[in-house]
Amino acid sequence: MVSPTKKRDYRESSHHRGFTNLTNQHCYLGVGCIELFSRNLRGPEQAHPSPRRVITSPLTNMLFDSRLPLPPVPDTDAFSYIFYKGRRDYPKNRVLYRVDGTDKTLTYAQLEKKSRRFADAIRQRYEIKPNNVVAILAKDKIEYAIAYWGAVAAGAMVAPIPVQSEMSETDVAARLVQAKAKLFITDSDLLILSEVASELAGVIPILTLDKTKESWPTLDELVEEGSEARVFELKTVQEADEHNVFINRTSGSTGNMKSVLTSHAHYISTMEGTIGTIPKNTNPDTDVWVSPLSLGFFINSKLHIGLNIMLGIPVVLMKKTLDETTVDVIARHRITFLFITPPIAARLARADISEVDVSSVKWLLTAGAPMHENLRKTVSDQFGGVHLTLEWATSETMLLAMQVDESSKLPGSSGTLVNGIQAKVIDTETGEELDAHEEGEILVRNVIASFKGYKDNEVANRDFDGEGWFHTGDYGYLDEDSNVYILDRIKELMKVGEGYGSHVSAVEIESVLFEHPVVSSVVVVGVRNTELQVDQPTAFVVLKEAFREETAKTIKDIEKFAESKLTGLRRLTGGVYSVPKYPTTGFKINRRELKKMVPALKG
């Protein structure tokens, strides 16, 4: 039986059940709308009693605070929060997942019941204990969410491994070893790869989401043998902070991998902050979302295996990644929300999707890398002018900033600091703390729940200091309203010119080249000239299909265009190259691989 827990008291309104009609409320400066929306979601009994923290002067000791209300300090576990304490009071027979092209569905009641039974079964059969690691590598199936939340309900740390076409057995094995996985969950599609990876990692027990020709135990078998009794619960602030719920490899790491630990408290505080960023026209009773990429990407713990459960919004699971060839899924299911990664944005920006009805879309969101304003606007125009919302997040910190109102949707801004996040900017050479509008490395900390850092990586953990600050590696600045402007990654800033050199942003150059009418997408990197010991700005463009046959002539035209627009240190001294597509790591463009391609492209 479910232990007694008080649910959110959602309010009825004439607009739609569960949400106050925010469009008729008086909202000043935009923040009032977000506060009201957040209160509706949290319910009056859980609303934070203290006044929101506001910067009364531009800076307080060089620190920037969120202007959004502080969430309550978490004192429970992630499963209890998502399924009970944080959940909107919607019918339990609400469908939460459906598979595109099939009649397969999963309701809240089924997910809750099967997750709890699965949790009990893996505790019994595999002796899974709190903070043991359960790794999951599987395609997007109905059963994925059951295994995911079942492992959390057992008290385990979930290590999601995203499905990527270029991933090898050794890649998977390295993740299993680094995470010290005690159980490995996979499916029939990836079983052969997973079996080899398990052997390489020291023979980790395998469990499959669906039936296979082999004799591995299946999720259905475990669900049948388990009971619905709760086997793991956290009930204090200290417990929520001490127990970890996720271990996730950072998407950009290579070589000595970095695996980030996320506590129950950190995850819950992030979800509380995320609630306040939902557009005011969200209607959980009619909205439909789609998961455009593998559920194994960590951002889905927030979006498509988290927020949708809290709100009661169905998520459509696709068999392929969202791109210009599969975008018709929007019309079939009347999709209202799309998360668009930078590679997806690059493909959709100049694709011809005029024959697809995308009128149902009312929320677009992107994250993963800085995006120049020209690309953002082009994607927005593809979807009838719906604003492409930017957010700033890292694997280490989860959500940090997001565009939540008109005052945070300024050109170039990644939004305002979300609930509970504090930031400061330091000079990259001297470490001196900087003022508003002064550029440097941005540091952040969570005043509600501490960042837990990396597992078994003393060197990488130097990015976290004794005061809770995390060095993000992002170069930019904040304004007086705590809006964040990410100009580039520090390691991707190009150092050009004589002497000590000067930093030049790749994003700024990309924005200029994107104006050329034949350019479908563009990425600029600094290719090191070992003789001169300087970075040479080098552009890689994907041409529109009609211009791909006369590549040499087209590239010369682009180079002439660049010469007329880019002067001084911003000149493309490394040249322009045409590529059919970009190499990716996770859902980010792999700039390192682009640099390696230069010798071959020159030849």
Coordinates of C-alpha atoms in Angstrom, one line a residue:
M1 CA 0.0 0.0 0.0
V2 CA 1.1 3.6 -0.6
S3 CA 2.3 5.2 2.5
P4 CA 0.2 8.3 3.5
T5 CA 1.5 11.4 1.8
K6 CA -0.2 14.6 1.1
K7 CA -0.6 15.5 -2.6
R8 CA -0.5 18.9 -4.1
D9 CA -3.7 20.8 -3.8
Y10 CA -4.3 21.8 -7.5
R11 CA -6.8 24.5 -8.1
E12 CA -9.8 24.3 -10.4
S13 CA -10.4 27.1 -12.9
S14 CA -12.5 27.9 -15.9
H15 CA -9.4 27.8 -18.1
H16 CA -8.7 24.1 -17.5
R17 CA -8.6 21.8 -14.6
G18 CA -5.5 22.0 -12.4
F19 CA -4.2 25.4 -13.6
T20 CA -5.3 28.9 -12.9
N21 CA -5.8 30.9 -16.0
L22 CA -2.6 33.0 -15.9
T23 CA -3.5 35.0 -18.9
N24 CA -6.1 36.9 -17.0
Q25 CA -3.9 37.6 -13.9
H26 CA -2.1 40.9 -13.4
C27 CA 1.6 40.0 -13.7
Y28 CA 4.2 42.7 -13.2
L29 CA 7.7 42.4 -14.6
G30 CA 6.9 38.9 -15.8
V31 CA 8.1 37.4 -12.5
G32 CA 4.6 37.5 -11.0
C33 CA 3.3 35.1 -13.6
I34 CA 6.0 32.6 -12.9
E35 CA 5.5 32.9 -9.1
L36 CA 1.8 32.3 -9.5
F37 CA 2.3 29.4 -11.8
S38 CA 4.8 27.8 -9.4
R39 CA 2.4 28.2 -6.5
N40 CA -0.4 26.5 -8.5
L41 CA 1.9 23.6 -9.2
R42 CA 3.3 23.3 -5.6
G43 CA -0.1 23.8 -3.9
P44 CA -0.8 26.2 -1.0
E45 CA 0.3 23.8 1.7
Q46 CA 3.8 23.6 0.2
A47 CA 4.4 27.1 -0.9
H48 CA 7.6 28.6 0.5
P49 CA 6.6 31.0 3.3
S50 CA 9.6 33.3 3.1
P51 CA 9.7 36.2 0.6
R52 CA 11.6 35.6 -2.6
R53 CA 15.2 36.7 -2.7
V54 CA 15.6 39.7 -5.0
I55 CA 18.7 41.6 -5.8
T56 CA 17.9 45.1 -4.4
S57 CA 21.1 46.4 -5.9
P58 CA 22.9 45.1 -9.0
L59 CA 25.4 43.1 -6.9
T60 CA 25.9 41.9 -3.4
N61 CA 29.6 41.2 -2.8
M62 CA 29.9 40.4 -6.6
L63 CA 27.3 37.7 -6.3
F64 CA 24.2 37.3 -8.5
D65 CA 21.1 35.7 -7.0
S66 CA 18.0 34.2 -8.6
R67 CA 15.0 36.6 -8.7
L68 CA 12.7 33.6 -8.5
P69 CA 11.2 32.2 -5.3
L70 CA 13.3 29.8 -3.2
P71 CA 11.9 26.2 -3.3
P72 CA 11.5 24.3 -0.1
V73 CA 14.5 22.3 1.2
P74 CA 14.0 18.6 0.0
D75 CA 13.3 16.1 2.8
T76 CA 12.2 13.1 0.8
D77 CA 13.4 10.7 -1.9
A78 CA 13.0 11.2 -5.7
F79 CA 10.4 8.4 -6.2
S80 CA 8.2 9.8 -3.4
Y81 CA 8.5 13.3 -4.8
I82 CA 7.8 12.5 -8.5
F83 CA 4.9 10.0 -7.8
Y84 CA 3.3 11.5 -4.7
K85 CA 4.4 14.8 -3.1
G86 CA 5.2 16.6 -6.3
R87 CA 2.5 15.1 -8.6
R88 CA -0.5 17.0 -9.9
D89 CA -3.7 15.4 -8.8
Y90 CA -4.7 13.8 -12.2
P91 CA -6.6 10.5 -12.8
K92 CA -4.4 7.4 -12.3
N93 CA -5.6 5.9 -15.6
R94 CA -3.9 8.8 -17.5
V95 CA -1.7 7.6 -20.3
L96 CA 1.9 8.8 -19.7
Y97 CA 3.7 7.0 -22.5
R98 CA 2.7 5.8 -26.0
V99 CA 4.9 4.3 -28.7
D100 CA 4.7 6.0 -32.1
G101 CA 3.3 3.6 -34.8
T102 CA 1.9 1.1 -32.3
D103 CA -1.0 0.8 -29.8
K104 CA 1.4 0.4 -26.8
T105 CA 0.7 2.7 -23.9
L106 CA 1.6 3.0 -20.2
T107 CA -0.7 4.7 -17.6
Y108 CA 0.4 6.3 -14.3
A109 CA -1.2 3.5 -12.4
Q110 CA 0.7 0.9 -14.3
L111 CA 4.0 2.7 -14.0
E112 CA 3.6 3.3 -10.2
K113 CA 2.6 -0.3 -9.5
K114 CA 5.1 -2.0 -11.7
S115 CA 8.0 0.3 -10.6
R116 CA 7.3 -0.6 -6.9
R117 CA 7.1 -4.3 -7.7
F118 CA 10.3 -4.2 -9.7
A119 CA 12.0 -2.4 -6.9
D120 CA 11.1 -5.1 -4.4
A121 CA 12.2 -7.8 -6.8
I122 CA 15.7 -6.5 -7.6
R123 CA 16.3 -5.9 -3.9
Q124 CA 15.5 -9.5 -3.3
R125 CA 17.1 -11.2 -6.3
Y126 CA 20.1 -9.0 -6.8
E127 CA 20.5 -7.6 -3.3
I128 CA 20.4 -4.1 -4.5
K129 CA 21.0 -1.7 -1.6
P130 CA 20.9 2.1 -1.3
N131 CA 23.6 3.8 -3.5
N132 CA 24.3 0.5 -5.4
V133 CA 24.4 1.3 -9.2
V134 CA 21.9 0.0 -11.7
A135 CA 22.9 0.8 -15.3
I136 CA 20.4 1.0 -18.2
L137 CA 21.2 0.8 -21.9
A138 CA 18.0 0.3 -23.9
K139 CA 16.0 1.8 -26.7
D140 CA 13.0 3.9 -25.9
K141 CA 10.4 1.3 -24.9
I142 CA 7.4 1.4 -22.6
E143 CA 9.3 -0.7 -20.1
Y144 CA 12.2 1.8 -19.9
A145 CA 10.4 4.1 -17.4
I146 CA 9.4 1.1 -15.2
A147 CA 13.0 -0.1 -14.9
Y148 CA 14.2 3.5 -14.4
W149 CA 11.9 4.4 -11.6
G150 CA 11.9 0.9 -10.2
A151 CA 15.6 1.2 -9.6
V152 CA 15.1 4.5 -8.0
A153 CA 12.4 3.1 -5.8
A154 CA 14.8 0.4 -4.7
G155 CA 17.2 3.1 -3.5
A156 CA 19.7 2.4 -6.2
M157 CA 21.7 5.0 -8.2
V158 CA 20.6 4.9 -11.8
A159 CA 23.4 5.1 -14.5
P160 CA 21.5 5.9 -17.7
I161 CA 23.6 5.1 -20.9
P162 CA 22.2 6.9 -24.0
V163 CA 21.8 4.9 -27.2
Q164 CA 24.2 6.2 -29.8
S165 CA 24.9 4.6 -33.2
E166 CA 28.7 4.9 -32.9
M167 CA 28.8 3.4 -29.4
S168 CA 31.0 0.2 -29.1
E169 CA 31.2 -2.6 -26.5
T170 CA 34.3 -1.1 -25.0
D171 CA 32.6 2.3 -24.6
V172 CA 29.7 0.7 -22.7
A173 CA 32.1 -1.5 -20.6
A174 CA 34.1 1.5 -19.6
R175 CA 30.9 3.2 -18.3
L176 CA 29.9 0.1 -16.4
V177 CA 33.3 -0.2 -14.7
Q178 CA 33.6 3.5 -13.9
A179 CA 30.1 3.5 -12.3
K180 CA 30.7 0.1 -10.5
A181 CA 27.4 -1.1 -11.8
K182 CA 25.9 -4.1 -9.9
L183 CA 23.1 -4.7 -12.3
F184 CA 22.9 -4.0 -16.1
I185 CA 19.5 -3.6 -17.7
T186 CA 19.2 -3.8 -21.5
D187 CA 16.9 -5.0 -24.3
S188 CA 16.7 -7.4 -27.2
D189 CA 17.9 -4.7 -29.7
L190 CA 21.2 -4.1 -27.8
L191 CA 21.6 -7.5 -26.1
I192 CA 24.6 -8.7 -28.1
L193 CA 26.5 -5.5 -27.5
S194 CA 25.5 -5.5 -23.8
E195 CA 26.6 -9.1 -23.3
V196 CA 30.1 -8.3 -24.6
A197 CA 30.2 -5.2 -22.5
S198 CA 29.1 -7.1 -19.4
E199 CA 31.9 -9.6 -19.9
L200 CA 34.5 -6.9 -20.4
A201 CA 33.3 -5.2 -17.2
G202 CA 33.7 -8.3 -15.1
V203 CA 30.4 -10.2 -15.8
I204 CA 27.7 -7.9 -14.5
P205 CA 24.3 -9.6 -14.2
I206 CA 22.0 -8.7 -17.1
L207 CA 18.3 -8.2 -17.1
T208 CA 16.2 -7.4 -20.2
L209 CA 13.2 -5.1 -20.7
D210 CA 11.7 -7.5 -23.2
K211 CA 11.9 -11.2 -24.1
T212 CA 14.9 -12.5 -26.0
K213 CA 16.1 -15.8 -27.3
E214 CA 18.6 -16.0 -24.4
S215 CA 17.6 -17.0 -20.9
W216 CA 18.2 -13.7 -19.2
P217 CA 15.6 -12.6 -16.7
T218 CA 13.0 -10.1 -18.0
L219 CA 11.4 -7.1 -16.5
D220 CA 8.0 -8.8 -16.6
E221 CA 9.3 -11.7 -14.6
L222 CA 10.7 -9.5 -11.9
V223 CA 7.5 -7.4 -11.8
E224 CA 5.5 -10.7 -11.2
E225 CA 7.6 -11.8 -8.3
G226 CA 7.9 -8.5 -6.5
S227 CA 5.4 -6.9 -4.0
E228 CA 4.1 -3.3 -4.0
A229 CA 5.5 -2.7 -0.5
R230 CA 7.9 0.3 -0.3
V231 CA 11.4 -0.9 0.2
F232 CA 13.2 2.5 0.3
E233 CA 12.1 5.9 1.6
L234 CA 13.9 9.0 2.7
K235 CA 12.3 11.3 5.3
T236 CA 14.8 13.9 6.4
V237 CA 16.8 16.7 4.8
Q238 CA 20.0 15.0 5.8
E239 CA 19.0 11.7 4.2
A240 CA 17.9 13.4 1.0
D241 CA 21.3 15.1 0.7
E242 CA 23.4 12.0 1.7
H243 CA 21.8 9.5 -0.7
N244 CA 22.5 9.7 -4.4
V245 CA 19.9 8.9 -7.1
F246 CA 21.9 9.3 -10.4
I247 CA 25.4 8.8 -11.7
N248 CA 25.8 10.2 -15.1
R249 CA 28.8 10.6 -17.4
T250 CA 29.3 14.1 -18.7
S251 CA 28.4 14.3 -22.4
G252 CA 31.6 16.1 -23.4
S253 CA 34.2 14.0 -21.5
T254 CA 36.8 11.9 -23.2
G255 CA 39.8 9.9 -21.9
N256 CA 39.5 9.7 -18.1
M257 CA 35.7 9.8 -17.9
K258 CA 33.9 12.0 -15.4
S259 CA 30.8 10.6 -13.8
V260 CA 28.6 13.1 -12.0
L261 CA 26.8 12.2 -8.8
T262 CA 23.3 13.7 -8.2
S263 CA 21.7 13.4 -4.8
H264 CA 17.9 13.0 -4.2
A265 CA 17.9 16.6 -2.7
H266 CA 19.7 18.1 -5.8
Y267 CA 17.3 16.3 -8.2
I268 CA 14.2 17.4 -6.3
S269 CA 15.4 21.0 -6.0
T270 CA 16.1 21.1 -9.8
M271 CA 12.5 19.8 -10.4
E272 CA 11.1 22.5 -8.1
G273 CA 13.0 25.1 -10.1
T274 CA 11.9 23.5 -13.4
I275 CA 8.2 23.8 -12.4
G276 CA 8.6 27.6 -12.3
T277 CA 9.9 27.7 -15.9
I278 CA 6.9 26.0 -17.6
P279 CA 5.1 28.3 -20.1
K280 CA 1.9 29.7 -18.7
N281 CA -0.1 28.2 -21.7
T282 CA 0.8 24.7 -20.7
N283 CA -2.4 22.5 -20.3
P284 CA -1.5 19.0 -18.9
D285 CA -5.0 17.7 -19.7
T286 CA -4.6 18.3 -23.5
D287 CA -0.9 18.7 -24.2
V288 CA 1.3 15.9 -25.7
W289 CA 5.1 15.8 -25.7
V290 CA 7.6 13.8 -27.7
S291 CA 11.0 12.4 -26.7
P292 CA 13.2 13.4 -29.6
L293 CA 16.3 11.5 -28.5
S294 CA 17.3 8.5 -26.3
L295 CA 15.8 8.5 -22.9
G296 CA 19.3 7.6 -21.6
F297 CA 20.4 11.3 -22.0
F298 CA 20.4 12.8 -18.5
I299 CA 18.2 15.8 -19.5
N300 CA 15.3 13.3 -19.9
S301 CA 15.4 12.6 -16.1
K302 CA 14.1 16.2 -15.9
L303 CA 11.8 16.3 -18.9
H304 CA 10.4 13.1 -20.3
I305 CA 10.9 10.8 -17.3
G306 CA 10.2 13.4 -14.7
L307 CA 8.2 16.5 -15.4
N308 CA 5.7 14.7 -17.6
I309 CA 4.9 12.3 -14.7
M310 CA 4.4 15.1 -12.3
L311 CA 2.1 16.9 -14.6
G312 CA 0.3 14.0 -16.2
I313 CA 1.4 14.7 -19.8
P314 CA 1.7 11.8 -22.3
V315 CA 5.1 11.4 -24.0
V316 CA 5.4 9.9 -27.4
L317 CA 8.3 7.5 -27.8
M318 CA 10.0 7.5 -31.2
K319 CA 11.9 4.7 -32.9
K320 CA 14.2 7.2 -34.5
T321 CA 15.7 10.5 -33.5
L322 CA 13.8 13.6 -34.5
D323 CA 15.0 15.2 -37.7
E324 CA 13.6 16.5 -41.0
T325 CA 12.7 12.9 -42.0
T326 CA 10.7 12.2 -38.9
V327 CA 9.2 15.6 -38.0
D328 CA 5.8 14.4 -39.2
V329 CA 5.4 12.8 -35.8
I330 CA 4.3 16.3 -34.7
A331 CA 1.2 16.2 -36.9
R332 CA 0.3 12.6 -36.1
H333 CA 0.2 13.2 -32.3
R334 CA -0.5 17.0 -32.2
I335 CA 2.7 17.5 -30.3
T336 CA 2.8 20.7 -28.2
F337 CA 6.4 20.6 -26.8
L338 CA 9.7 19.9 -28.5
F339 CA 13.1 19.7 -27.0
I340 CA 15.6 20.6 -29.8
T341 CA 19.3 19.8 -29.3
P342 CA 21.9 21.8 -31.2
P343 CA 22.4 19.1 -33.9
I344 CA 18.6 18.8 -34.4
A345 CA 18.4 22.6 -34.6
A346 CA 21.1 22.6 -37.3
R347 CA 19.1 20.1 -39.4
L348 CA 15.7 21.6 -38.9
A349 CA 16.8 25.3 -39.4
R350 CA 16.9 25.2 -43.2
A351 CA 15.0 22.0 -43.9
D352 CA 11.8 22.1 -45.9
I353 CA 9.0 21.2 -43.5
S354 CA 6.4 23.3 -45.1
E355 CA 4.2 20.2 -45.8
V356 CA 4.1 19.2 -42.1
D357 CA 1.4 20.6 -39.8
V358 CA 3.4 22.0 -36.8
S359 CA 0.7 24.3 -35.6
S360 CA 0.1 22.3 -32.4
V361 CA 3.6 23.2 -31.1
K362 CA 3.6 26.0 -28.5
W363 CA 6.8 25.4 -26.6
L364 CA 10.3 24.9 -28.0
L365 CA 13.3 24.4 -25.8
T366 CA 17.0 24.0 -26.5
A367 CA 20.1 23.3 -24.4
G368 CA 23.6 21.8 -24.7
A369 CA 25.6 24.5 -26.3
P370 CA 25.6 28.3 -27.0
M371 CA 23.3 29.1 -29.9
H372 CA 23.6 32.3 -32.0
E373 CA 20.5 34.5 -32.4
N374 CA 20.3 33.9 -36.2
L375 CA 19.9 30.1 -35.8
R376 CA 17.5 30.5 -32.9
K377 CA 15.3 32.8 -35.0
T378 CA 15.4 30.6 -38.0
V379 CA 14.3 27.5 -36.0
S380 CA 11.5 29.6 -34.4
D381 CA 10.3 30.7 -37.9
Q382 CA 10.1 27.1 -38.9
F383 CA 7.5 26.6 -36.2
G384 CA 5.3 29.6 -36.9
G385 CA 7.2 32.0 -34.8
V386 CA 7.0 30.0 -31.5
H387 CA 9.9 31.3 -29.4
L388 CA 12.8 28.9 -29.1
T389 CA 13.4 29.0 -25.3
L390 CA 17.0 28.8 -24.2
E391 CA 18.2 27.2 -21.0
W392 CA 21.6 26.9 -19.4
A393 CA 22.4 23.6 -17.7
T394 CA 25.3 21.3 -17.1
S395 CA 25.5 17.6 -16.2
E396 CA 27.1 18.6 -12.9
T397 CA 24.5 21.1 -11.9
M398 CA 21.4 20.3 -13.9
L399 CA 19.2 23.4 -14.6
L400 CA 20.9 26.8 -13.9
A401 CA 19.1 29.4 -16.0
M402 CA 16.1 29.6 -18.4
Q403 CA 14.1 32.1 -20.3
V404 CA 10.9 32.4 -18.2
D405 CA 9.4 35.7 -19.1
E406 CA 9.9 38.7 -21.5
S407 CA 12.6 40.3 -19.3
S408 CA 14.7 37.1 -19.6
K409 CA 14.2 36.6 -23.4
L410 CA 16.7 39.3 -24.3
P411 CA 18.8 38.6 -27.5
G412 CA 21.8 36.5 -26.6
S413 CA 20.5 35.6 -23.1
S414 CA 20.2 32.0 -21.9
G415 CA 17.6 33.2 -19.4
T416 CA 17.6 34.2 -15.7
L417 CA 19.1 32.2 -12.9
V418 CA 16.4 29.6 -11.7
N419 CA 15.2 29.1 -8.2
G420 CA 18.0 28.6 -5.6
I421 CA 20.9 29.2 -8.0
Q422 CA 23.6 31.8 -7.2
A423 CA 26.4 32.8 -9.6
K424 CA 29.5 34.9 -9.8
V425 CA 31.9 35.8 -12.7
I426 CA 35.7 35.7 -12.4
D427 CA 38.5 36.9 -14.6
T428 CA 40.0 33.9 -16.4
E429 CA 43.6 35.2 -15.9
T430 CA 43.5 36.7 -12.3
G431 CA 40.5 35.0 -10.7
E432 CA 39.2 38.5 -9.7
E433 CA 35.4 38.7 -9.2
L434 CA 33.7 40.8 -11.8
D435 CA 30.8 43.1 -12.1
A436 CA 27.6 42.9 -14.2
H437 CA 28.4 42.9 -17.9
E438 CA 32.0 42.1 -17.4
E439 CA 33.1 38.9 -19.2
G440 CA 34.8 35.9 -17.6
E441 CA 34.2 32.4 -16.3
I442 CA 30.8 31.8 -14.7
L443 CA 30.7 30.0 -11.4
V444 CA 27.5 28.7 -9.8
R445 CA 26.2 27.1 -6.6
N446 CA 22.9 25.8 -5.4
V447 CA 21.8 27.3 -2.1
I448 CA 19.2 24.6 -1.5
A449 CA 21.1 21.4 -2.3
S450 CA 24.8 21.0 -2.7
F451 CA 26.4 19.6 -5.9
K452 CA 27.9 16.2 -5.2
G453 CA 30.8 16.3 -7.7
Y454 CA 32.4 13.5 -9.6
K455 CA 32.8 9.9 -8.6
D456 CA 36.4 8.8 -7.9
N457 CA 38.0 11.7 -9.8
E458 CA 40.1 13.8 -7.5
V459 CA 41.5 15.9 -10.3
A460 CA 38.1 16.8 -11.8
N461 CA 36.7 17.5 -8.4
R462 CA 38.9 20.6 -8.2
D463 CA 36.2 22.2 -10.3
F464 CA 34.2 22.4 -7.0
D465 CA 35.6 24.6 -4.2
G466 CA 35.1 24.5 -0.5
E467 CA 32.3 27.1 -0.6
G468 CA 30.2 25.1 -3.0
W469 CA 31.1 26.9 -6.2
F470 CA 31.4 25.0 -9.4
H471 CA 33.6 26.2 -12.2
T472 CA 31.3 25.7 -15.2
G473 CA 33.9 26.4 -17.9
D474 CA 31.4 28.7 -19.6
Y475 CA 32.6 32.1 -20.7
G476 CA 30.2 35.0 -20.5
Y477 CA 28.6 37.5 -18.2
L478 CA 25.4 38.3 -16.2
D479 CA 23.4 41.5 -16.2
E480 CA 21.7 43.4 -13.3
D481 CA 18.6 41.1 -13.5
S482 CA 20.6 37.9 -13.2
N483 CA 20.2 37.1 -16.9
V484 CA 23.0 34.9 -18.1
Y485 CA 24.8 35.4 -21.4
I486 CA 27.0 32.5 -22.5
L487 CA 29.5 33.6 -25.2
D488 CA 31.4 30.3 -25.5
R489 CA 33.0 27.5 -23.7
I490 CA 36.4 28.6 -22.3
K491 CA 38.1 25.7 -24.0
E492 CA 36.5 26.6 -27.3
L493 CA 37.5 30.3 -27.2
M494 CA 40.0 30.8 -29.9
K495 CA 43.2 32.6 -29.0
V496 CA 44.3 34.6 -32.0
G497 CA 46.8 37.4 -32.8
E498 CA 50.3 38.2 -31.7
G499 CA 51.8 38.3 -28.3
Y500 CA 49.6 36.7 -25.7
G501 CA 46.8 36.7 -28.2
S502 CA 43.2 37.7 -27.8
H503 CA 40.1 35.6 -27.3
V504 CA 37.6 35.4 -30.1
S505 CA 34.2 33.7 -29.8
A506 CA 33.2 31.0 -32.3
V507 CA 29.5 31.7 -31.8
E508 CA 30.0 35.3 -32.9
I509 CA 31.6 34.2 -36.2
E510 CA 29.0 31.5 -36.8
S511 CA 26.2 34.0 -36.5
V512 CA 27.7 36.0 -39.4
L513 CA 28.3 33.0 -41.7
F514 CA 24.8 31.8 -41.1
E515 CA 23.5 34.9 -42.8
H516 CA 24.8 33.5 -46.2
P517 CA 21.8 32.2 -48.1
V518 CA 23.4 28.9 -49.1
V519 CA 24.5 27.9 -45.6
S520 CA 22.2 25.4 -43.9
S521 CA 24.3 25.2 -40.7
V522 CA 27.8 26.3 -39.6
V523 CA 30.3 25.4 -36.9
V524 CA 33.5 27.4 -36.3
V525 CA 36.5 26.0 -34.4
G526 CA 40.0 27.1 -33.7
V527 CA 42.5 24.9 -35.5
R528 CA 45.9 25.2 -33.9
N529 CA 48.8 26.3 -36.2
T530 CA 51.7 24.6 -34.5
E531 CA 54.3 26.8 -36.3
L532 CA 52.7 30.1 -35.3
Q533 CA 51.2 28.7 -32.0
V534 CA 47.9 30.5 -32.6
D535 CA 44.4 29.3 -33.2
Q536 CA 43.1 29.8 -36.8
P537 CA 39.3 30.3 -36.9
T538 CA 38.0 27.6 -39.3
A539 CA 34.4 27.2 -40.5
F540 CA 32.7 23.9 -41.3
V541 CA 29.4 24.4 -43.3
V542 CA 26.6 22.1 -44.3
L543 CA 25.3 23.5 -47.6
K544 CA 21.7 23.6 -48.7
E545 CA 21.0 20.6 -50.9
A546 CA 20.6 22.6 -54.1
F547 CA 24.1 24.0 -53.8
R548 CA 26.0 20.8 -52.9
E549 CA 27.0 19.8 -56.5
E550 CA 29.1 23.0 -57.1
T551 CA 30.9 22.8 -53.7
A552 CA 34.2 24.4 -54.7
K553 CA 32.5 27.5 -56.3
T554 CA 30.1 27.8 -53.4
I555 CA 32.8 27.7 -50.8
K556 CA 34.7 30.4 -52.6
D557 CA 31.6 32.6 -52.5
I558 CA 31.2 32.0 -48.8
E559 CA 34.9 32.9 -48.2
K560 CA 34.4 36.1 -50.1
F561 CA 31.3 36.8 -48.0
A562 CA 33.3 36.1 -44.8
E563 CA 36.1 38.5 -45.9
S564 CA 33.6 41.3 -46.4
K565 CA 31.9 40.7 -43.0
L566 CA 34.7 39.5 -40.7
T567 CA 37.7 41.8 -40.1
G568 CA 40.7 41.9 -37.8
L569 CA 41.0 39.1 -35.4
R570 CA 37.7 37.5 -36.5
R571 CA 38.9 36.7 -40.0
L572 CA 38.6 33.0 -41.0
T573 CA 42.4 32.4 -41.4
G574 CA 41.8 28.7 -41.3
G575 CA 39.4 28.7 -44.2
V576 CA 35.9 27.3 -44.9
Y577 CA 35.2 23.6 -45.5
S578 CA 32.0 21.8 -46.6
V579 CA 30.9 18.7 -44.7
P580 CA 27.8 16.6 -45.3
K581 CA 27.0 16.4 -41.5
Y582 CA 28.7 17.0 -38.2
P583 CA 30.2 14.4 -35.9
T584 CA 28.4 14.3 -32.5
T585 CA 29.0 13.3 -29.0
G586 CA 25.8 12.7 -27.1
F587 CA 23.5 15.5 -28.4
K588 CA 26.4 17.9 -28.9
I589 CA 28.5 18.6 -32.0
N590 CA 32.0 17.1 -31.6
R591 CA 34.3 20.0 -32.3
R592 CA 37.4 17.9 -31.6
E593 CA 36.6 15.6 -34.4
L594 CA 36.0 18.5 -36.8
K595 CA 39.5 19.7 -36.0
K596 CA 40.9 16.3 -36.8
M597 CA 39.2 16.3 -40.2
V598 CA 41.1 19.4 -41.5
P599 CA 44.2 17.5 -42.9
A600 CA 42.0 15.2 -45.0
L601 CA 39.8 18.1 -46.2
K602 CA 42.8 20.1 -47.2
G603 CA 44.0 17.2 -49.3

